[in-house]
Amino acid sequence: MPRPARWIVAVLALAACEGQIGSPTDPSGRPPSERPPTELGDPIGVTGLRRLSPLEVEATVHDLLAELGVEVATTELPRTPLPSPDHRHGFQTTIATGHLGFEQVRSLLEWSEAISERATADLPRAMGCTPTAAFDACTRDYATRLGELAFRRPLTGDELALFEDVHVTVAAETTPRDGVRALWELALTAPDFTYLSAQTVDDGSRLTPHAIASQLSYGLWGTMPDAWLRERIATLDTPEAVRATADAMLDDPRAETIVARFHRDWLNLASASELDKDPVRYPEFDATTAAALETELDAFVVRAVLEDRSIADLFASRDAFVNRRLEALYELDLRSSGDDDWQWRELPPERAGVLTRPLFLATTAGRGESALIHRGVAIIEHLLCRTLTPPDDAIEEALPIPVDASSGKLAAVADRASKPRCATCHDTIDPLGLAFESFDAIGAFRTAYPDGVAIDPAGTLESTFLEGPIDYAGASELLAELAEAPEVQLCYATKWSEWLTGTPPNAAQRAEIGRFTETPGVSIREVLLETLTSPWFLDRADLDAEIER
Amino acid sequence: MTHKPDDLVVRRGRRRFLAGAAGLLALPFLESIARPSRAKAWTPAPGMPRRLVIFFNGHGLIMEEFVPRAGFVQGALLRPVADAGLASKTLVITGVNSKVQSGHPGAPSVLTCTPLEADQYGITHPRTASVDHVIARHMQDGGPARRFDVGVHDQSVDLGARSLSDDHTQMFWSGDDEHVPSIIHPHVALDRAFPSTTGEPTEPTVDARTIRRRSVLDGALAQLTRLQGRVSTSDRVRLERHAEHLRAIELSLGSTVTPPSPTCGDPAFDRSATTHARAAEVLIDTLALAMACNVADVGTFKAFDMEEGAWGHVVHPDLATTFGGENYHGAWHKASDQRLDYARRAFTAINAWHGSLFARLIRRLDEVDEGDGSALDHSLVMWISDFGHGGGHGSDNLPIVIAGNAGGAALGRHVNFARDPASPYGDASQPGNHNLCVSLLQAFGISGDRFGDYTNVSQPVEPGPLSL
């Protein structure tokens, strides 16, 4: 029986309101995967200097202190004064989050002083010897370890001489402890700490094994290389060895944290503490439920990535990790004994993958009602890698969105569709959002609005990137179809590339990523390993060519 | 900059301030806030403002409550200024459009007057400094700017949060892709401006730290130089900027100080504000005193627009309906415009709180006697937002107030350039932010009739200052 198809979505209509970022085609209309890198003219290797994110800095300092005999919880360390990352500008790991300004550089110096105070509170214990004003064996060994750990590579002779000079100069005028404090402050304020090394081997084309190890460590663990990884650095001289190491690193619990963080950043998900829902309408939604939403989503994405699931599975799977509260939310029969009893279950057919999980749905909702525009925009930006630019002046003519939206929002949808300036973007945003109207503000399934008006999430999606129109009865069918679309798989894979390298892939790199994802059923883990052994992870771009550009 | 021999009146006030700043002698952070050397001192010509202070609230206002009625009678938003008896020291300007780009992406262009440009990663940001920073550099003869930037944020009362915050509305820029963040924690702002109030010094002596800093900064600069030889052109620029900031800190280590003054030593403000409202007041008081005490040449205050901290303490019966789980930005979107009466009332209450903070800022400055007038009389204080009418989400008809010294323009009046200054949609023929910025530059003795980009604009804009 033909499905009702009230909403026709033409993604190509977005051309009028989309910017350049992430635009997958060039003016010729050919996708990058059909164009050779040489024609694209982009450098294929690493070009930029990646700065550590605030979270990476804090994790690194924690590990650095622990390696040097000072155990202190990350939460007890002073926060780095670096600004919080701006989600609009990509991931927390993205290179280009702006230049450091004067206030930031000054505050970083002060921050390093607070850290050095903690690091040197009990020096004989931490160093295993008592420092003097001289750069004797005790201090030299300590300075070498500190420098090599902080810079994540061996120190050069000049650098060790610099450390010596700093210690001797300061200690001569103050105390041996101040001399050691200055070593810490130098180690933490030097660019070699703040930026990931891009040092190359002698011929200048390949990153050094130390630089590769750092990239692997921050990309997969969010912190500096540990003793295990440092032991393997010497072996990281072939893509095969890098692959084997990365594969082992993905089995470490630290990778689970990073996989969860990646997906929360990618989908711009709220944290549990930010979810504020109407207690009258959702009396069952409390802090424990909110936390359960996070646990479920994290478990789902970690399993998808680390257990070799396919990209399509991420967007289509009905597996869910649930406790009793989530069983109730999903309207499953109750098998869990309570909040702490978690089980893998299969969800009803109205669910499909990560975008039908309550954390995403509750993030893209208000306090009492779903927010269909937020959901439509999220699909366009996160799933299709398209960028929307807000209109300058269309709001003038649009109907206000009713506060308790319920079915009243449908009048606003029709209003936007009838006004050309609004419709430029909302002709695409709104129908995609309507497909998700079957989920309320906490992500529970429903068939009608609170005022009794039936919800009709059906529609048809047409786009040049699809082989033909997709008729869908609701979000799960739409997502199941999109999950197989090469465009969607490429988009997701480019997000991982950006996370791992700190750089949004250029057209040439996107073309290469397209080759990773064209294998039917390719796993996410495989895409990660391909990226981690790709030229833009292991090789340095020709800087002279880049300079000429 | 002119150094006229007849500017003795101005100098008398100035010297008092220098004395005030010197109250920081032998205290932590002294070296980083004191003037590097007397040769760089800003000596304004007679009648010229001595300092620039910008008050910013994100996301515009309920404009019909901002625009003064006939007879310079203030609406709800500027009533706190009138109640403080300071309306006669303000100039309200309406009908100025932000000409480069409207909406959220246009916010950084309001004070840079240049469009955002994409870098090699496709990420857009301003390439030039905003007018406040150009003035700050001018006041140091091109040397390192002396700025003091604070703001109230959702996390201002969360001491576990980072103390420097960026947000979605980045107004102040010190250069290419170099945003100026705001200090959001009152105790950090106080420590930065008035180190004597820390109460619990963690350093054994300032000297030991200064000695360490000299070596550490030298070392970090040496490492930067080594690294610069091995990176791409764009990263080299990035590292050079980093090095410039390190050198500026190093330069300040050798600064000399003048004798202490009781005025600026210990403001004894509430260091542990537990509400956003209180945090905002302490930050405003700290900013006003810091400016009066010559801690900086240019100061800014931001009321961040996205978070509950920008309004969460305001009590009004229409707030719950207006917000309904949305944040500040979402609620403006939902309200769309003043057609929703309850939303207009709710946002008026919030914007009136912004007005009360602005009134507090200029009142604090006006309370400081500088001999030949108050600190307010010697300051150019400006209130501006990135939008005009918040619900309109556009940057026409920006709300602007200039208080204290408006560069010679008469105060106590309203200058309007728009047919309907409360409308979200102005006429393209109205003057623009470029004209406003030229007016600010000229007020500080910087000649010329252009600032920013006059070609890549969404509305035409003419050279020259505003006709005030």
Coordinates of N, CA and C in Angstrom, one line a residue, chain B residues 309-464:
Chain B
G309 N 22.9 32.5 33.1 CA 23.7 33.5 33.9 C 23.5 34.9 33.5
A310 N 23.0 35.1 32.3 CA 22.8 36.5 31.8 C 21.5 37.0 32.3
W311 N 20.7 36.2 32.8 CA 19.3 36.7 33.2 C 18.7 35.9 34.3
G312 N 19.3 34.8 34.7 CA 18.6 33.8 35.5 C 18.0 34.3 36.8
H313 N 18.5 35.3 37.3 CA 18.1 35.8 38.7 C 16.9 36.8 38.5
V314 N 16.6 37.2 37.3 CA 15.5 38.2 37.1 C 14.2 37.5 37.4
V315 N 13.4 38.2 38.2 CA 12.1 37.7 38.6 C 11.0 38.4 37.8
H316 N 10.2 37.6 37.1 CA 9.1 38.2 36.4 C 8.1 37.2 36.1
P317 N 6.8 37.5 36.2 CA 5.8 36.4 36.0 C 5.8 35.8 34.6
D318 N 6.2 36.6 33.6 CA 6.2 36.1 32.2 C 7.4 35.3 31.8
L319 N 8.4 35.1 32.7 CA 9.6 34.5 32.2 C 9.4 33.0 31.9
A320 N 8.6 32.3 32.8 CA 8.5 30.8 32.6 C 7.8 30.6 31.2
T321 N 6.8 31.3 30.9 CA 6.1 31.1 29.6 C 7.0 31.4 28.5
T322 N 7.8 32.5 28.6 CA 8.6 33.0 27.5 C 9.7 32.0 27.2
F323 N 10.4 31.4 28.3 CA 11.5 30.6 28.1 C 11.1 29.1 27.8
G324 N 10.3 28.6 28.7 CA 9.8 27.2 28.5 C 10.9 26.2 28.1
G325 N 12.0 26.3 28.8 CA 13.1 25.3 28.6 C 14.1 25.8 27.6
E326 N 13.8 26.9 26.9 CA 14.8 27.4 25.9 C 15.8 28.2 26.6
N327 N 17.0 28.4 26.0 CA 18.0 29.3 26.5 C 17.6 30.7 26.0
Y328 N 18.5 31.7 26.3 CA 18.2 33.1 25.9 C 18.0 33.2 24.4
H329 N 18.9 32.6 23.7 CA 18.8 32.7 22.2 C 17.5 32.1 21.7
G330 N 17.2 30.8 22.2 CA 16.1 30.1 21.7 C 14.8 30.8 22.1
A331 N 14.8 31.4 23.2 CA 13.5 32.1 23.6 C 13.3 33.4 22.7
W332 N 14.4 34.1 22.4 CA 14.2 35.2 21.5 C 13.6 34.7 20.1
H333 N 14.2 33.6 19.7 CA 13.7 33.0 18.4 C 12.3 32.7 18.5
K334 N 11.9 32.1 19.6 CA 10.5 31.7 19.7 C 9.6 32.9 19.8
A335 N 10.0 33.9 20.5 CA 9.2 35.1 20.6 C 9.1 35.8 19.3
S336 N 10.1 35.6 18.4 CA 10.2 36.3 17.1 C 10.2 37.8 17.2
D337 N 9.2 38.4 17.7 CA 9.2 39.8 17.9 C 8.2 40.3 18.9
Q338 N 7.9 41.5 18.9 CA 7.1 42.1 20.0 C 5.7 41.7 19.9
R339 N 5.3 41.0 18.9 CA 3.9 40.6 18.8 C 3.5 39.7 20.0
L340 N 4.4 39.0 20.6 CA 4.1 38.2 21.8 C 4.2 39.1 23.0
D341 N 3.1 39.6 23.5 CA 3.2 40.6 24.6 C 3.9 40.1 25.8
Y342 N 3.6 38.8 26.2 CA 4.3 38.3 27.4 C 5.8 38.2 27.2
A343 N 6.2 37.9 26.0 CA 7.7 37.8 25.8 C 8.3 39.2 25.8
R344 N 7.6 40.2 25.3 CA 8.1 41.5 25.4 C 8.2 42.0 26.8
R345 N 7.3 41.6 27.6 CA 7.4 42.0 29.0 C 8.5 41.3 29.7
A346 N 8.7 40.0 29.4 CA 9.8 39.3 30.1 C 11.1 39.8 29.6
F347 N 11.3 40.0 28.3 CA 12.6 40.5 27.9 C 12.9 41.9 28.3
T348 N 11.8 42.7 28.5 CA 12.0 44.1 29.0 C 12.6 44.0 30.4
A349 N 12.1 43.0 31.2 CA 12.6 42.9 32.6 C 14.1 42.5 32.5
I350 N 14.4 41.6 31.6 CA 15.8 41.2 31.6 C 16.7 42.4 31.1
N351 N 16.2 43.0 30.0 CA 17.0 44.1 29.5 C 17.1 45.3 30.4
A352 N 16.1 45.5 31.3 CA 16.1 46.5 32.3 C 17.2 46.2 33.3
W353 N 17.5 44.9 33.5 CA 18.6 44.5 34.4 C 19.9 44.9 33.7
H354 N 20.0 44.7 32.4 CA 21.2 45.2 31.7 C 21.3 46.7 31.9
G355 N 20.2 47.4 31.8 CA 20.3 48.8 31.9 C 20.7 49.2 33.3
S356 N 20.3 48.5 34.3 CA 20.7 48.8 35.7 C 22.2 48.5 35.9
L357 N 22.8 47.5 35.2 CA 24.2 47.3 35.2 C 25.0 48.4 34.6
F358 N 24.5 48.9 33.4 CA 25.2 50.0 32.7 C 25.1 51.2 33.6
A359 N 23.9 51.4 34.2 CA 23.8 52.6 35.1 C 24.8 52.5 36.3
R360 N 25.0 51.3 36.8 CA 25.9 51.1 37.9 C 27.3 51.4 37.5
L361 N 27.7 50.9 36.3 CA 29.0 51.2 35.8 C 29.3 52.7 35.7
I362 N 28.4 53.4 35.1 CA 28.7 54.9 34.9 C 28.6 55.6 36.3
R363 N 27.7 55.1 37.2 CA 27.6 55.7 38.5 C 28.9 55.5 39.3
R364 N 29.4 54.3 39.2 CA 30.7 54.0 39.9 C 31.8 55.0 39.4
L365 N 31.8 55.1 38.1 CA 32.9 56.0 37.5 C 32.6 57.4 37.9
D366 N 31.4 57.8 38.0 CA 31.0 59.2 38.4 C 31.3 59.5 39.8
E367 N 31.4 58.5 40.6 CA 31.7 58.7 42.1 C 33.1 59.0 42.3
V368 N 34.0 58.7 41.3 CA 35.4 59.0 41.5 C 35.8 60.4 41.1
D369 N 36.2 61.2 42.0 CA 36.5 62.6 41.8 C 37.9 62.7 41.2
E370 N 38.1 63.3 40.1 CA 39.4 63.4 39.5 C 39.8 64.9 39.5
G371 N 39.3 65.7 40.4 CA 39.7 67.1 40.5 C 39.0 68.0 39.5
D372 N 39.2 67.8 38.3 CA 38.5 68.6 37.3 C 37.3 67.9 36.7
G373 N 36.7 67.0 37.4 CA 35.6 66.3 37.0 C 35.7 64.9 37.5
S374 N 34.7 64.1 37.2 CA 34.7 62.7 37.7 C 35.4 61.8 36.7
A375 N 35.6 60.6 37.1 CA 36.2 59.6 36.2 C 35.3 59.4 35.0
L376 N 34.0 59.5 35.2 CA 33.1 59.3 34.1 C 33.3 60.4 33.1
D377 N 33.4 61.7 33.6 CA 33.6 62.8 32.7 C 34.8 62.6 31.8
H378 N 35.8 61.8 32.3 CA 37.1 61.7 31.6 C 37.1 60.3 30.8
S379 N 36.0 59.7 30.7 CA 35.9 58.4 30.1 C 34.9 58.4 28.9
L380 N 35.2 57.6 27.9 CA 34.2 57.4 26.9 C 33.6 56.0 27.2
V381 N 32.4 56.0 27.7 CA 31.8 54.7 28.0 C 30.7 54.4 27.0
M382 N 30.7 53.3 26.4 CA 29.7 53.0 25.4 C 29.0 51.7 25.7
W383 N 27.6 51.8 25.6 CA 26.8 50.5 25.6 C 26.4 50.2 24.2
I384 N 26.6 49.0 23.8 CA 26.2 48.5 22.4 C 25.9 47.1 22.5
S385 N 25.1 46.6 21.5 CA 24.8 45.2 21.4 C 25.1 44.8 19.9
D386 N 25.0 43.5 19.7 CA 25.3 43.0 18.3 C 24.0 43.1 17.5
F387 N 22.8 43.1 18.1 CA 21.6 43.2 17.4 C 20.9 44.5 17.8
G388 N 19.9 44.9 16.9 CA 19.0 45.9 17.4 C 17.9 45.3 18.2
H389 N 16.8 45.1 17.6 CA 15.7 44.3 18.2 C 16.1 42.9 18.3
G390 N 16.1 42.3 19.5 CA 16.6 40.9 19.7 C 15.8 39.9 18.9
G391 N 14.5 40.1 18.9 CA 13.6 39.1 18.2 C 13.9 39.2 16.7
G392 N 14.3 40.3 16.2 CA 14.5 40.5 14.7 C 15.7 39.8 14.2
H393 N 16.7 39.5 15.2 CA 17.9 38.8 14.9 C 18.7 39.5 13.8
G394 N 18.5 40.8 13.7 CA 19.3 41.5 12.7 C 20.0 42.6 13.3
S395 N 20.9 43.2 12.6 CA 21.9 44.2 13.1 C 21.6 45.6 12.7
D396 N 20.4 45.9 12.3 CA 20.0 47.2 12.0 C 19.5 47.9 13.3
N397 N 19.6 49.2 13.3 CA 19.1 50.0 14.5 C 19.7 49.5 15.8
L398 N 21.0 49.5 15.8 CA 21.7 49.0 17.0 C 21.4 50.0 18.2
P399 N 21.3 49.5 19.4 CA 21.2 50.4 20.5 C 22.5 50.9 20.9
I400 N 22.7 52.2 21.1 CA 24.0 52.8 21.4 C 23.8 53.9 22.5
V401 N 24.6 53.8 23.5 CA 24.6 54.9 24.5 C 26.1 55.3 24.7
I402 N 26.4 56.6 24.6 CA 27.7 57.0 25.0 C 27.6 57.9 26.2
A403 N 28.4 57.5 27.2 CA 28.3 58.3 28.5 C 29.7 58.9 28.8
G404 N 29.7 60.0 29.5 CA 30.9 60.6 30.0 C 31.4 61.6 29.0
N405 N 32.4 61.2 28.2 CA 33.0 62.1 27.2 C 32.7 61.5 25.8
A406 N 31.8 62.2 25.1 CA 31.5 61.6 23.8 C 32.3 62.3 22.7
G407 N 33.6 62.6 23.0 CA 34.4 63.1 22.0 C 34.0 64.5 21.5
G408 N 33.4 65.2 22.4 CA 33.0 66.6 22.1 C 31.6 66.8 21.8
A409 N 30.9 65.7 21.5 CA 29.5 65.8 21.2 C 28.7 66.1 22.4
A410 N 27.6 66.9 22.3 CA 26.8 67.3 23.4 C 26.1 66.1 24.0
L411 N 25.9 66.1 25.3 CA 25.3 65.0 26.0 C 23.9 65.4 26.4
G412 N 23.2 64.5 27.0 CA 21.8 64.7 27.5 C 20.8 64.8 26.4
R413 N 21.0 64.0 25.3 CA 20.1 64.1 24.2 C 20.1 62.8 23.4
H414 N 19.1 62.7 22.5 CA 19.0 61.5 21.7 C 19.2 61.9 20.3
V415 N 20.1 61.2 19.6 CA 20.3 61.5 18.2 C 19.8 60.2 17.4
N416 N 18.9 60.5 16.6 CA 18.2 59.3 15.8 C 18.4 59.5 14.3
F417 N 18.9 58.4 13.7 CA 19.1 58.4 12.3 C 18.1 57.6 11.5
A418 N 17.1 57.0 12.2 CA 16.1 56.1 11.6 C 14.7 56.6 11.6
R419 N 14.0 56.2 10.6 CA 12.5 56.5 10.6 C 11.8 55.9 11.8
D420 N 12.1 54.6 12.0 CA 11.6 53.9 13.2 C 12.7 53.2 13.9
P421 N 13.3 53.9 14.9 CA 14.5 53.3 15.6 C 14.2 52.1 16.4
A422 N 12.9 51.8 16.6 CA 12.6 50.6 17.4 C 12.4 49.4 16.5
S423 N 12.4 49.6 15.2 CA 12.1 48.5 14.3 C 13.3 47.6 14.1
P424 N 13.1 46.3 13.9 CA 14.3 45.4 13.6 C 14.9 45.7 12.3
Y425 N 14.2 46.4 11.4 CA 14.7 46.6 10.0 C 14.8 48.1 9.7
G426 N 16.1 48.5 9.6 CA 16.3 49.9 9.3 C 16.5 50.1 7.8
D427 N 16.7 51.3 7.4 CA 16.9 51.6 6.0 C 18.4 51.5 5.7
A428 N 18.7 51.0 4.5 CA 20.2 50.9 4.1 C 20.9 52.3 4.1
S429 N 20.1 53.3 3.9 CA 20.7 54.7 3.9 C 21.2 55.2 5.2
Q430 N 20.8 54.5 6.3 CA 21.2 55.0 7.6 C 22.7 54.8 7.8
P431 N 23.3 55.6 8.7 CA 24.7 55.4 8.9 C 25.1 54.1 9.5
G432 N 26.3 53.7 9.5 CA 26.7 52.4 9.9 C 27.7 52.3 11.1
N433 N 28.1 51.1 11.4 CA 29.1 50.9 12.5 C 30.4 51.5 12.1
H434 N 30.7 51.5 10.8 CA 32.0 52.2 10.4 C 32.0 53.6 10.9
N435 N 30.9 54.3 10.7 CA 30.8 55.7 11.1 C 31.0 55.9 12.6
L436 N 30.4 54.9 13.3 CA 30.5 54.9 14.8 C 31.9 54.7 15.2
C437 N 32.6 53.8 14.6 CA 34.0 53.5 14.9 C 34.9 54.6 14.6
V438 N 34.7 55.3 13.5 CA 35.5 56.5 13.1 C 35.3 57.6 14.2
S439 N 34.0 57.7 14.7 CA 33.8 58.7 15.7 C 34.6 58.3 17.0
L440 N 34.6 57.0 17.3 CA 35.4 56.6 18.5 C 36.9 56.9 18.3
L441 N 37.4 56.6 17.1 CA 38.8 56.8 16.9 C 39.1 58.3 17.0
Q442 N 38.3 59.1 16.3 CA 38.5 60.5 16.4 C 38.5 61.1 17.8
A443 N 37.6 60.5 18.6 CA 37.5 61.0 20.0 C 38.8 60.8 20.7
F444 N 39.6 59.8 20.3 CA 40.9 59.5 20.9 C 42.0 60.0 20.1
G445 N 41.8 60.9 19.2 CA 42.8 61.6 18.5 C 43.4 60.9 17.3
I446 N 42.7 59.8 16.9 CA 43.2 59.1 15.7 C 42.5 59.7 14.5
S447 N 43.3 60.3 13.6 CA 42.7 61.0 12.5 C 42.3 60.0 11.4
G448 N 41.6 60.5 10.4 CA 41.2 59.6 9.3 C 39.7 59.5 9.3
D449 N 39.1 59.2 8.2 CA 37.6 59.1 8.1 C 37.2 57.7 7.7
R450 N 38.1 56.7 7.8 CA 37.7 55.4 7.4 C 38.2 54.4 8.5
F451 N 37.4 53.3 8.7 CA 37.8 52.2 9.5 C 37.2 50.9 9.0
G452 N 38.0 50.0 8.6 CA 37.4 48.7 8.2 C 37.2 48.6 6.7
D453 N 36.3 47.8 6.3 CA 36.1 47.4 4.8 C 34.8 48.1 4.4
Y454 N 35.0 48.9 3.3 CA 33.8 49.6 2.8 C 33.3 49.0 1.5
T455 N 33.9 47.9 1.1 CA 33.5 47.2 -0.2 C 32.7 46.0 0.1
N456 N 33.2 45.1 1.0 CA 32.5 43.9 1.2 C 31.4 44.1 2.3
V457 N 30.4 44.8 2.0 CA 29.4 45.1 3.0 C 28.0 44.7 2.4
S458 N 27.1 44.5 3.4 CA 25.7 44.2 2.9 C 24.8 45.4 2.7
Q459 N 25.3 46.5 3.2 CA 24.6 47.8 3.0 C 25.7 48.9 2.7
P460 N 25.4 49.8 1.8 CA 26.4 50.8 1.5 C 26.7 51.7 2.7
V461 N 28.0 52.1 2.9 CA 28.3 52.9 4.0 C 29.3 54.0 3.5
E462 N 29.1 55.2 4.0 CA 30.0 56.4 3.6 C 31.1 56.5 4.6
P463 N 32.2 57.1 4.1 CA 33.3 57.4 5.1 C 32.9 58.5 6.0
G464 N 33.7 58.7 7.1 CA 33.4 59.8 8.0 C 32.8 59.3 9.3

